[in-house]
Amino acid sequence: MANTSRRKSDAARRANQVVRGRTVLMMVLLGIVTFLLLFWKLYDLQIRQHDTLQEKAVAQQTRSTVVTASRGTIYDRNGLPMAISATAETVFVSPYEIKTYLEESDKKAQEAAAAAAAEGKTYTPPIVRDKEYIAKGLGRILEVDPETILQRMEKTNSQYEIVKKRVDQEVADQVRRFINGEIDEEGNEITTVNAAGRTVLKEDPSKSPVKLHGVYMEPGSKRYYPYGTLAANVIGFVNGDNEGGVGLEAKYNSVLSGTAGLTVTAKNAAGSDLLYQYEQYYDAENGKNLVLTLDSNIQYYLEKGIESMTDKFDAENGATGIVMDPRSGAILAMASYPNYDPNDYGAIYDEELRSKLTSALSELEKNRSGYQSEEEYQAAVSKTTSDMVGSQWRNKCIDSTYEPGSTFKPITLATALEEGVVNMNTTFTCTGSISVPGWSKPIGCSRRTGHGTQDLKTATGNSCNPAFITMGLKIGTEEYYQYLKSFGLMEPTGVDMIGETKGIFADEKSFNSNVVSLASYAFGQTFNVTPLELIRAQAATINGGYLYTPYVVDQVLDDDGSIVSQHDATPTRQVVSAETSAKVRECLEYVVASGTGRNGQVAGYRIGGKTGTADKTGTGDVVVSFMCFAPADDPQVIMLITMDTPSRTTGTYVSGGNMVAPTASRVMGEILPYLGIEPDYTAEDLAGADATVPNVVGKTAQEAKAKLESVGFASRTVGTGDTVTDQTPAGGAIIPNNATVILYLGAEKSSDLCTVPNVVGLSASEANKALTNAGLIMKVSGATAASSGNVHAISQSVPQGTETAAGTVITVQFGDSSVLD
């Protein structure tokens, strides 16, 4: 029995040992697994998610506010600011803070009410500004729909929801007063300053105003364009995200925008700032400034001219204009019409464009039932509006092409002279048309009866198509094509602007396969160029033969005004010789003096130029244009103006010489004196040149007449006295020195206003008589040297029927209606 008992005890012992061993093994295994799991979790948190969790911790414990960098200023060449940034603020809300504050306020109010009730006391809860109050007040001040603000405050996990960006300082001050509790949601004053200088509530002077929770403002800037529409298509605008949208603002966005700064402050669990706990400030780096080649005065002259021209001739597709220094490629002015105001770039500025949009939207409304859904219709409305608004932002000087017509002839002329296939004595016989091998019909000239036999200068002045086709055929296809390349016409100009396109030309192989394209190219048809490409090539024909890269940004300046970069105006290459260029200038000066460009004359200045009237292939419409430069013997400025699809019902013959050249004359007549280019009057011109009227009041009639005659003025007297008691115009007035000054000898000078007569269509003598009889003075501009017998007034500076003071100078533009091009 004893042995049996011992054996059972050994078996039990061994069983217990097995169980203990297994238990220990399981514990070790579980410990290892648990350790591995913990290790993995720690690795995941500490290593893999370290950056993410750190960011969350920083976000929960700090508030970071972006400090917007001040965008660089854009100046014109004279230092006038054309785009500036001013202080503005962004208003935003923290829905999380607002929610937390309201919940805590409600909880405290309930606890306080319960405690007061237990003590039998009356409890008056404190003022709590809820979401509706905030939305109504901000909506009123910022002109934002309160419902939109409420929707943003529903994002209760967010601490940053923008209500409105770039708020003007005056409005921002109102928001700040609302945040500080000085005004209510209706804008009523609810605070006053007590004798101790504390701001208190009017209703209860013992209480301070209640500030809003969760409403903030952060500093920033807003872009302003002091000159409104001036050069808008060049400068562009800054969009809602403070990024350059189009134009130079977009091209140089990274240069102008600078680098934003940052303010980091500590905050508590409720999201409120912890003062004096932690704050770090990272400075913003302001953007750099641009100094342009544009001259705001020249830009104004150009825009005023093309706007008036486009309106007068009801041009369907607007107009473009470029003024450039041919000696460097610097663009002094560039305009594309219609334009817009970058201060309100989403609004359609041009009345005709607005009318087109209204018609387009009306058409969509008529067909509304044809859309499958309301969303599809609204999308069509949005696209139509967006396309129309976007069309006014385009700079057609660089992003649109057209067939140049006869303004391209200087390139053909320069090529022919350089290759030696013509000289100044070469003659051409024009019968009204010319036949070209490979083309079934003769190509006509502007004068259907022909120009007869003419030398090179006369043929250029007549803009004779057969003469230029003959030049092209003499040059040959291969050589002509190489000159097109050399003049930079096969590639974008490289101007420092955004959106430039290039011309449309036949490829070299097909161009060389026959002479038909050569013939049409020679007088500017069947290919397309941008206005900038063309004026660049034209400049090379008259500046000594040098091709320059056009540019609009001359310098980049840092915040201290130091030059960061300067444009290098080294020519790309010399295309033709100086001798060839001089001959081209001579021919083009003849165009304005005696040819198709004589409506582009400017009294006192030698002007060279070329007219153009180009068919828009396949449309029946035309583009009319005029290129001119001055002084003709030493060009310092070149200008190209184009007008797309003018009306044929204005009573003016549709051509560049009749429609565009007079505008160019007016613009050049303002640009040249402004640039300090002195006029050189002929004896005939001098008779009508401006002069200052001397003051002769107090002198005897004889002394006054002698004084006036000594400076070129005639005079007549009113009254019978011996002494001049008054005069019209007054001393110091600037008028043409062939005008008549009225001297009052004791008689009282009439204060009655004079009514301006209509002199358009009259000859110079008839117009002068009409204005003189009205008590006004005529100043002549335009085709003053033309002698065709077809010179008549085509415009006047003051409209018919205007009442103005006696002696007012009325500038009358004269034009020769006989020109063809």
XYZ file of C-alpha atoms in Angstrom, residues 34-732:
699
model
C 2.742 41.655 -25.493
C 6.177 43.246 -25.562
C 6.315 42.960 -29.323
C 2.860 44.538 -29.613
C 3.820 47.355 -27.273
C 7.126 47.792 -29.035
C 5.352 47.938 -32.386
C 2.841 50.487 -31.043
C 5.604 52.616 -29.563
C 7.531 52.355 -32.812
C 4.401 53.346 -34.731
C 3.714 56.332 -32.478
C 7.261 57.496 -31.843
C 8.819 56.778 -35.215
C 6.299 56.241 -37.992
C 3.700 58.815 -36.874
C 6.113 61.151 -35.126
C 5.840 64.008 -37.608
C 2.068 63.702 -37.983
C 1.422 63.572 -34.242
C 3.861 66.383 -33.633
C 1.992 68.513 -36.143
C -1.308 67.692 -34.414
C 0.158 68.561 -31.017
C 1.497 71.852 -32.327
C -1.845 72.570 -33.976
C -3.708 71.870 -30.717
C -1.342 73.895 -28.580
C -0.554 76.818 -30.859
C -2.237 79.163 -33.284
C -0.299 80.156 -36.411
C -1.259 83.217 -38.424
C 0.199 83.892 -41.845
C 1.755 87.321 -42.252
C 1.240 88.202 -45.895
C 4.224 89.656 -47.701
C 3.687 93.020 -49.334
C 3.493 92.555 -53.083
C 6.006 94.562 -55.078
C 5.034 97.809 -56.794
C 4.949 98.153 -60.573
C 6.254 101.531 -61.774
C 6.247 103.128 -65.189
C 9.528 104.414 -66.634
C 9.085 107.751 -64.805
C 8.573 106.145 -61.404
C 4.784 106.540 -61.307
C 3.114 103.588 -59.514
C 0.807 101.642 -61.839
C 0.131 98.768 -59.419
C 0.530 99.104 -55.656
C -0.355 97.129 -52.545
C -2.017 98.746 -49.562
C -2.801 97.396 -46.107
C -5.874 95.192 -45.972
C -7.101 92.518 -43.578
C -8.727 89.111 -43.869
C -11.676 88.422 -41.562
C -12.066 84.825 -40.424
C -13.939 82.855 -37.789
C -13.092 79.798 -35.661
C -16.274 77.677 -35.593
C -14.636 75.388 -33.005
C -14.010 78.261 -30.609
C -17.478 79.709 -31.129
C -19.090 76.341 -30.412
C -16.883 75.742 -27.341
C -17.560 79.215 -25.971
C -21.327 78.923 -26.431
C -21.429 75.472 -24.802
C -19.358 76.596 -21.820
C -21.398 79.793 -21.449
C -24.629 77.798 -21.499
C -23.290 75.329 -18.916
C -22.128 78.119 -16.597
C -25.452 79.913 -16.963
C -27.390 76.771 -16.025
C -25.188 76.121 -13.000
C -25.458 79.744 -11.879
C -29.239 79.736 -12.371
C -29.590 76.521 -10.342
C -27.442 77.922 -7.536
C -29.429 81.149 -7.478
C -32.725 79.250 -7.426
C -31.517 77.163 -4.480
C -30.866 80.363 -2.573
C -34.132 81.908 -3.717
C -32.431 84.582 -5.711
C -33.097 85.956 -9.195
C -30.412 85.213 -11.761
C -29.692 87.407 -14.795
C -27.492 85.604 -17.305
C -24.608 87.543 -18.893
C -24.776 88.742 -22.503
C -23.738 85.987 -24.913
C -23.246 86.803 -28.591
C -24.467 83.768 -30.526
C -23.769 82.661 -34.107
C -26.760 84.497 -35.558
C -25.626 87.750 -33.951
C -22.108 87.324 -35.346
C -23.324 86.383 -38.825
C -25.741 89.309 -39.012
C -23.149 91.853 -37.880
C -20.321 90.621 -40.095
C -22.680 90.209 -43.030
C -23.814 93.823 -42.744
C -20.313 95.270 -42.489
C -18.649 93.038 -45.082
C -21.632 92.840 -47.457
C -21.638 89.059 -47.243
C -24.821 86.973 -47.015
C -25.286 86.078 -43.299
C -26.494 82.612 -44.344
C -23.133 81.986 -45.973
C -21.370 82.936 -42.739
C -23.650 80.655 -40.721
C -22.861 77.775 -43.050
C -19.155 78.283 -42.463
C -19.697 78.349 -38.692
C -21.299 74.907 -38.927
C -17.831 73.426 -39.582
C -17.250 73.069 -35.849
C -14.035 71.080 -36.192
C -12.408 73.953 -38.057
C -10.546 76.837 -36.465
C -10.099 78.856 -39.641
C -12.952 79.764 -41.982
C -12.495 82.887 -44.109
C -15.421 85.285 -44.206
C -13.841 87.840 -46.540
C -10.359 88.464 -47.884
C -8.507 91.746 -48.336
C -10.908 94.052 -46.530
C -10.171 97.776 -46.901
C -8.887 99.521 -43.797
C -12.042 101.559 -43.253
C -14.233 98.456 -43.316
C -11.691 96.525 -41.239
C -11.943 99.195 -38.544
C -15.718 98.669 -38.422
C -15.213 94.902 -38.024
C -12.725 95.545 -35.229
C -15.231 97.740 -33.371
C -17.861 95.011 -33.802
C -15.448 92.391 -32.399
C -14.651 94.666 -29.443
C -18.364 95.127 -28.672
C -18.447 98.832 -29.412
C -21.251 98.525 -31.984
C -24.052 95.971 -32.258
C -25.087 93.831 -35.209
C -27.141 96.727 -36.618
C -24.208 99.137 -36.420
C -25.573 101.109 -33.433
C -23.150 102.616 -30.937
C -23.546 100.687 -27.671
C -20.535 101.966 -25.716
C -19.238 105.232 -24.359
C -16.121 106.416 -22.577
C -16.596 107.285 -18.893
C -14.818 109.933 -16.850
C -12.034 107.499 -15.995
C -11.357 106.923 -19.678
C -12.786 103.379 -19.685
C -15.023 102.099 -22.466
C -18.319 101.015 -20.906
C -21.793 100.033 -22.042
C -24.261 102.894 -22.493
C -27.091 100.839 -20.958
C -25.058 99.884 -17.879
C -21.931 102.013 -17.319
C -20.807 99.546 -14.648
C -20.162 96.929 -17.294
C -17.495 96.703 -19.968
C -18.389 95.752 -23.545
C -18.574 92.050 -24.375
C -16.027 91.020 -26.949
C -16.828 88.409 -29.556
C -15.237 84.994 -29.307
C -13.916 83.180 -32.346
C -13.808 86.149 -34.743
C -10.362 87.289 -35.867
C -8.545 89.462 -38.338
C -5.159 88.883 -39.892
C -3.024 91.453 -41.689
C -2.566 91.326 -45.414
C -2.559 93.548 -48.466
C -4.789 94.469 -51.360
C -3.765 95.343 -54.903
C -4.723 98.720 -56.328
C -4.294 100.122 -59.819
C -4.244 103.916 -59.449
C -4.781 104.609 -63.170
C -7.671 102.200 -63.600
C -7.904 100.916 -67.166
C -4.562 102.397 -68.243
C -2.314 99.609 -69.587
C -4.628 97.013 -68.023
C -3.970 94.465 -70.794
C -0.246 94.716 -70.121
C -0.184 94.885 -66.314
C -2.983 92.386 -65.650
C -4.454 91.867 -62.188
C -4.159 89.891 -58.957
C -6.933 87.321 -58.448
C -8.870 86.344 -55.330
C -6.025 84.149 -54.097
C -3.593 87.079 -54.263
C -1.869 85.486 -57.241
C -1.204 87.133 -60.589
C -4.119 86.351 -62.896
C -2.927 87.619 -66.284
C -0.391 90.060 -67.692
C 2.790 91.085 -65.906
C 1.175 90.271 -62.565
C 1.107 86.629 -63.689
C 4.415 86.598 -65.590
C 6.355 88.062 -62.661
C 4.186 86.622 -59.879
C 7.055 84.883 -58.086
C 9.150 88.067 -58.240
C 6.365 90.369 -57.052
C 4.770 88.168 -54.383
C 7.722 87.720 -52.004
C 7.644 85.198 -49.129
C 4.931 85.135 -46.456
C 5.821 85.338 -42.745
C 4.256 83.570 -39.757
C 3.159 84.407 -36.221
C 2.897 81.416 -33.833
C 1.213 81.852 -30.404
C 0.259 79.392 -27.636
C -3.424 78.669 -26.952
C -5.409 76.803 -24.294
C -7.823 73.879 -24.632
C -10.637 76.305 -25.427
C -8.598 77.747 -28.262
C -7.996 81.141 -26.617
C -4.585 82.777 -26.886
C -2.296 82.381 -23.869
C -0.702 85.762 -23.461
C 2.981 85.883 -22.562
C 3.303 82.091 -22.789
C 4.757 81.586 -26.243
C 5.018 83.680 -29.358
C 7.347 83.472 -32.306
C 7.398 85.785 -35.317
C 8.893 84.964 -38.696
C 9.352 88.044 -40.856
C 7.703 88.242 -44.240
C 9.975 89.034 -47.172
C 8.332 91.668 -49.355
C 8.146 91.205 -53.095
C 10.449 92.963 -55.496
C 9.434 95.968 -57.594
C 9.259 96.269 -61.377
C 10.234 99.341 -63.383
C 8.591 99.201 -66.792
C 9.503 100.710 -70.121
C 5.898 101.915 -70.401
C 5.349 105.651 -70.120
C 1.950 106.380 -68.576
C 1.564 109.603 -70.589
C 2.327 107.935 -73.921
C 0.070 105.054 -72.896
C -2.721 107.561 -72.274
C -2.239 109.252 -75.646
C -2.335 105.880 -77.409
C -5.366 104.534 -75.568
C -7.303 107.767 -76.008
C -6.581 107.701 -79.731
C -7.535 104.097 -80.450
C -10.638 104.252 -78.261
C -11.869 107.315 -80.145
C -11.022 105.695 -83.502
C -12.727 102.412 -82.630
C -15.879 104.147 -81.450
C -15.977 106.440 -84.476
C -15.684 103.617 -86.985
C -17.615 101.058 -84.942
C -14.883 98.420 -85.234
C -16.434 95.026 -84.608
C -13.286 93.402 -83.206
C -11.569 96.346 -81.554
C -8.086 97.675 -82.132
C -4.472 97.424 -81.004
C -1.638 99.892 -80.682
C 2.064 99.636 -79.887
C 4.598 102.440 -79.408
C 8.218 101.289 -79.274
C 11.713 102.702 -79.181
C 13.228 101.231 -82.382
C 16.736 101.701 -80.976
C 16.280 99.178 -78.156
C 12.966 97.323 -78.418
C 11.651 99.087 -75.294
C 7.853 99.238 -75.445
C 6.667 102.730 -74.487
C 2.964 101.920 -74.788
C 0.838 98.911 -75.663
C -2.937 98.893 -75.861
C -5.619 96.400 -76.773
C -9.176 97.601 -77.122
C -11.654 96.897 -75.601
C -9.982 96.832 -72.205
C -11.066 96.620 -68.561
C -10.413 97.954 -65.069
C -8.132 95.605 -63.079
C -9.546 97.050 -59.845
C -12.789 95.284 -60.803
C -11.565 92.720 -63.317
C -14.734 90.633 -63.177
C -16.894 93.463 -64.538
C -17.284 94.050 -68.270
C -16.015 97.548 -68.941
C -16.885 97.981 -72.612
C -20.504 98.837 -73.450
C -20.452 96.906 -76.732
C -19.102 93.829 -74.986
C -21.819 94.154 -72.344
C -24.386 94.339 -75.128
C -22.968 91.187 -76.710
C -23.177 89.368 -73.370
C -26.763 90.486 -72.845
C -27.696 89.200 -76.312
C -25.905 85.895 -75.741
C -27.597 85.349 -72.383
C -30.953 86.258 -73.890
C -30.410 83.635 -76.586
C -29.587 81.026 -73.926
C -32.759 81.944 -72.048
C -34.837 81.423 -75.197
C -33.408 77.930 -75.577
C -33.561 77.099 -71.867
C -36.101 74.333 -72.379
C -33.675 72.557 -74.680
C -31.229 71.802 -71.857
C -31.513 68.409 -70.165
C -31.198 69.903 -66.688
C -31.065 73.217 -64.884
C -27.447 72.482 -63.981
C -26.580 72.156 -67.682
C -28.275 75.489 -68.449
C -26.515 77.252 -65.568
C -23.199 75.806 -66.751
C -23.835 77.275 -70.221
C -24.653 80.676 -68.682
C -21.513 80.542 -66.557
C -19.306 79.607 -69.504
C -20.750 82.331 -71.740
C -20.234 84.969 -69.056
C -16.745 83.711 -68.243
C -15.709 83.677 -71.916
C -16.985 87.208 -72.445
C -15.283 88.552 -69.322
C -12.076 86.715 -70.217
C -12.042 88.140 -73.732
C -11.461 91.657 -72.381
C -8.354 90.470 -70.510
C -6.617 89.443 -73.720
C -3.659 91.388 -75.014
C -4.258 91.103 -78.751
C -0.901 92.741 -79.469
C 0.760 89.462 -78.536
C -1.860 86.710 -78.456
C -3.752 87.345 -81.711
C -2.621 87.195 -85.319
C -3.876 88.947 -88.441
C -3.006 89.441 -92.103
C -0.950 92.653 -92.125
C -1.498 93.772 -95.709
C 0.545 96.687 -97.005
C 2.183 97.508 -93.667
C 4.302 94.420 -94.431
C 5.717 95.989 -97.580
C 8.676 97.650 -95.792
C 10.022 94.125 -95.116
C 9.808 93.280 -98.819
C 11.336 96.656 -99.716
C 14.265 96.209 -97.312
C 14.905 92.653 -98.569
C 14.889 93.720 -102.221
C 17.262 96.613 -101.550
C 19.592 94.471 -99.447
C 19.738 91.771 -102.126
C 20.427 94.373 -104.790
C 17.517 93.375 -107.029
C 16.230 96.981 -106.946
C 17.712 100.414 -106.302
C 16.336 103.932 -105.965
C 16.301 104.318 -109.746
C 14.448 101.081 -110.509
C 11.162 101.685 -112.316
C 7.936 99.690 -112.392
C 5.032 99.897 -114.809
C 1.644 99.313 -113.191
C -1.362 98.614 -115.428
C -3.687 97.945 -112.516
C -2.873 94.250 -112.083
C -0.161 91.654 -112.568
C -0.217 87.980 -113.558
C 1.691 85.475 -111.461
C 2.747 82.041 -112.781
C 0.601 79.335 -111.204
C -2.303 81.662 -110.364
C -5.291 81.762 -112.680
C -6.380 85.361 -112.088
C -4.371 88.603 -112.235
C -3.666 90.166 -108.835
C -5.029 93.695 -108.712
C -3.711 97.010 -107.427
C -5.566 99.538 -105.260
C -5.783 101.771 -108.337
C -7.589 99.638 -110.874
C -6.527 101.866 -113.769
C -2.894 101.479 -112.759
C -0.153 103.843 -111.589
C 1.772 103.853 -114.859
C 5.565 104.007 -114.752
C 7.005 104.904 -111.352
C 10.341 104.750 -109.572
C 10.920 102.840 -106.333
C 10.043 105.722 -104.016
C 6.861 106.565 -105.906
C 5.796 102.910 -106.087
C 6.218 102.676 -102.313
C 4.259 105.912 -101.850
C 1.474 104.519 -104.038
C 1.544 101.171 -102.185
C 1.550 99.538 -105.611
C 0.901 95.788 -105.354
C 2.323 94.887 -108.806
C 5.565 96.707 -107.950
C 5.999 94.778 -104.716
C 5.065 91.486 -106.331
C 7.744 92.199 -108.934
C 10.264 92.794 -106.135
C 9.280 89.526 -104.472
C 9.653 87.533 -107.678
C 13.094 89.045 -108.236
C 14.192 88.034 -104.735
C 13.043 84.416 -105.150
C 11.310 82.029 -102.786
C 14.313 80.588 -100.963
C 16.006 83.918 -100.302
C 12.738 85.615 -99.312
C 11.927 82.863 -96.819
C 15.326 83.193 -95.181
C 14.727 86.919 -94.710
C 11.379 86.168 -93.062
C 13.316 84.073 -90.561
C 15.996 86.687 -90.156
C 13.390 89.380 -89.418
C 12.166 87.150 -86.565
C 8.784 86.438 -88.126
C 8.866 82.650 -87.758
C 9.049 82.667 -83.979
C 7.646 84.510 -80.960
C 9.471 87.752 -80.264
C 10.539 86.619 -76.793
C 8.888 89.604 -75.114
C 8.790 89.273 -71.332
C 5.024 88.837 -71.193
C 2.679 85.905 -70.785
C 0.536 84.377 -73.536
C 2.565 85.317 -76.614
C 1.793 83.373 -79.758
C 3.574 83.387 -83.105
C 2.618 84.078 -86.694
C 1.190 81.575 -89.139
C 3.318 80.957 -92.224
C 3.580 78.271 -94.882
C 6.309 75.717 -94.189
C 9.537 76.262 -96.087
C 9.124 73.300 -98.450
C 5.656 74.256 -99.667
C 6.604 77.964 -99.865
C 9.554 77.132 -102.111
C 7.464 74.866 -104.369
C 5.829 77.759 -106.298
C 5.835 81.539 -106.514
C 2.155 82.139 -105.715
C 2.771 82.369 -101.965
C 5.810 84.550 -102.606
C 3.695 86.950 -104.661
C 1.017 87.294 -101.980
C 3.543 87.508 -99.138
C 5.311 90.342 -100.950
C 2.324 92.648 -100.364
C 1.294 91.223 -96.990
C -1.451 88.665 -97.636
C -2.188 84.930 -96.986
C -0.157 84.699 -93.783
C -0.618 85.952 -90.211
C 1.553 87.834 -87.733
C 1.015 89.338 -84.307
C 1.196 93.139 -84.117
C 4.297 92.841 -81.932
C 6.070 90.553 -84.418
C 5.340 93.016 -87.194
C 6.474 96.209 -85.438
C 9.653 94.419 -84.352
C 10.457 93.596 -87.984
C 9.393 97.064 -89.171
C 11.720 98.652 -86.619
C 14.612 96.611 -88.022
C 14.017 98.078 -91.475
C 14.389 101.690 -90.272
C 16.777 101.612 -87.269
C 19.932 100.713 -89.161
C 18.925 97.095 -89.726
C 19.066 95.756 -86.158
C 16.574 93.256 -84.748
C 15.837 93.731 -81.033
C 13.881 91.656 -78.546
C 10.895 93.752 -77.387
C 10.581 94.148 -73.623
C 8.401 95.869 -71.042
C 10.322 95.319 -67.786
C 13.478 97.398 -67.645
C 14.545 96.789 -64.039
C 13.756 94.632 -61.023
C 14.374 96.468 -57.723
C 14.555 95.102 -54.202
C 12.779 96.587 -51.196
C 15.583 99.121 -50.707
C 15.492 100.299 -54.321
C 18.691 98.525 -55.347
C 18.793 97.056 -58.842
C 18.431 93.276 -58.814
C 18.391 92.890 -62.581
C 18.594 95.167 -65.622
C 17.416 94.366 -69.143
C 20.182 93.949 -71.685
C 19.118 95.714 -74.893
C 21.786 94.157 -77.110
C 20.410 93.531 -80.634
C 19.784 89.932 -81.656
C 21.367 90.432 -85.079
C 21.686 92.861 -87.975
C 19.268 91.898 -90.724
C 20.021 94.577 -93.323
C 22.759 97.178 -93.690
C 22.609 100.759 -92.475
C 22.639 101.893 -96.128
C 19.594 99.766 -96.928
C 17.814 101.031 -93.825
C 18.443 104.660 -94.847
C 16.871 104.021 -98.254
C 13.831 102.382 -96.644
C 13.391 105.439 -94.411
C 13.587 107.716 -97.448
C 10.880 105.750 -99.252
C 8.623 105.593 -96.202
C 8.971 109.313 -95.542
C 7.714 109.861 -99.079
C 4.663 107.694 -98.230
C 3.592 110.235 -95.587
C 4.701 113.346 -97.433
C 3.077 112.556 -100.793
C 1.681 109.005 -100.793
C -1.054 106.939 -99.181
C 0.044 107.959 -95.682
C -0.308 111.714 -96.022
C -3.132 111.766 -93.451
C -0.451 110.776 -90.953
C 1.438 114.066 -91.255
C 2.337 116.008 -88.096
C 3.146 119.695 -88.526
C 6.794 120.419 -87.810
C 7.964 116.788 -87.924
C 9.369 114.501 -90.572
C 7.245 111.363 -90.394
C 7.784 108.064 -92.179
C 5.094 105.424 -92.398
C 3.110 102.817 -94.268
C -0.621 102.292 -94.564
C -2.360 98.931 -94.749
C -5.776 97.589 -95.707
C -5.705 93.794 -95.504
C -8.436 91.401 -96.558
C -9.282 88.820 -93.908
C -9.092 85.818 -96.201
C -12.450 84.142 -96.672
C -14.477 86.623 -94.597
C -14.987 89.710 -96.742
C -13.840 91.839 -93.799
C -10.656 93.880 -93.505
C -8.068 94.969 -90.975
C -6.926 98.569 -91.501
C -3.634 99.764 -90.061
C -0.884 102.348 -90.102
C 2.764 102.188 -89.066
C 4.712 105.402 -88.576
C 7.987 106.577 -87.099
C 9.722 109.863 -86.320
C 11.903 111.712 -86.921
C 12.144 110.099 -90.337
C 15.905 110.655 -90.625
C 16.699 109.487 -87.069
C 13.832 107.355 -85.706
C 13.352 107.581 -81.957
C 9.825 106.221 -81.815
C 7.820 103.821 -83.980
C 4.089 103.134 -83.705
C 1.726 100.539 -85.191
C -2.048 100.858 -84.892
C -4.503 98.267 -86.221
C -8.305 98.240 -86.342
C -10.223 95.032 -86.991
C -13.397 95.086 -89.119
C -14.463 98.751 -89.150
C -17.984 99.557 -90.266
C -18.499 100.291 -93.947
C -21.372 102.688 -93.219
C -19.546 105.572 -91.542
C -19.117 107.625 -94.702
C -15.323 107.200 -94.627
C -13.594 105.111 -97.264
C -12.410 101.926 -95.555
C -8.619 102.013 -95.574
C -5.693 102.437 -93.240
C -4.842 105.764 -94.855
C -8.304 107.221 -94.241
C -9.235 105.650 -90.911
C -6.053 104.925 -88.967
C -3.491 107.442 -90.241
C -5.424 110.484 -88.889
C -5.509 108.841 -85.447
C -1.781 108.113 -85.660
C -1.211 111.766 -86.578
C -3.014 112.956 -83.439
C -1.213 110.483 -81.200
C 2.207 111.273 -82.677
C 1.399 114.971 -82.406
C 1.181 114.488 -78.631
C 4.011 111.962 -78.193
C 6.764 113.820 -80.035
C 6.604 117.122 -78.090
C 6.224 115.151 -74.855
C 9.453 113.260 -75.601
C 11.197 116.566 -76.140
C 11.709 116.028 -79.869
C 11.862 119.549 -81.243
C 9.730 120.402 -84.285
C 11.378 121.797 -87.393
C 8.744 123.958 -89.037
C 8.717 124.900 -92.700
C 7.758 128.460 -93.527
C 4.217 127.258 -94.259
C 4.028 125.275 -91.020
C 5.443 128.146 -89.001
C 2.483 130.319 -89.930
C 0.200 128.038 -87.931
C 2.577 127.055 -85.142
C 1.578 127.601 -81.535
C 2.684 130.799 -79.862
C 2.012 132.560 -76.583
C -0.248 135.601 -76.730
C 1.450 138.651 -75.174
C -0.466 140.672 -72.594
C -1.169 144.080 -74.151
C -3.809 145.381 -71.714
C -2.959 148.980 -70.751
C -1.068 149.710 -73.937
C -2.287 152.065 -76.618
C -4.009 150.511 -79.604
C -0.990 151.258 -81.804
C 1.484 149.778 -79.310
C -0.686 146.669 -78.826
C -0.994 146.006 -82.576
C 2.741 146.409 -83.052
C 3.477 144.020 -80.197
C 1.109 141.381 -81.560
C 2.406 141.694 -85.126
C 5.982 141.259 -83.908
C 5.160 137.713 -82.816
C 2.934 136.888 -85.800
C -0.583 137.661 -84.556
C -3.166 139.728 -86.423
C -5.585 141.844 -84.423
C -8.894 143.661 -84.635
C -10.394 146.218 -82.302
C -13.749 146.661 -80.618
C -14.629 150.144 -79.320
C -13.277 153.633 -79.971
C -10.932 154.320 -77.077
C -7.177 154.854 -77.208
C -6.140 152.262 -74.611
C -6.598 148.478 -74.581
C -8.843 147.630 -71.639
C -9.169 143.906 -72.350
C -8.236 141.247 -74.924
C -9.339 137.862 -76.272
C -7.555 135.502 -75.859
C -6.003 136.693 -72.624
C -2.263 137.207 -72.313
C -0.429 133.922 -71.778
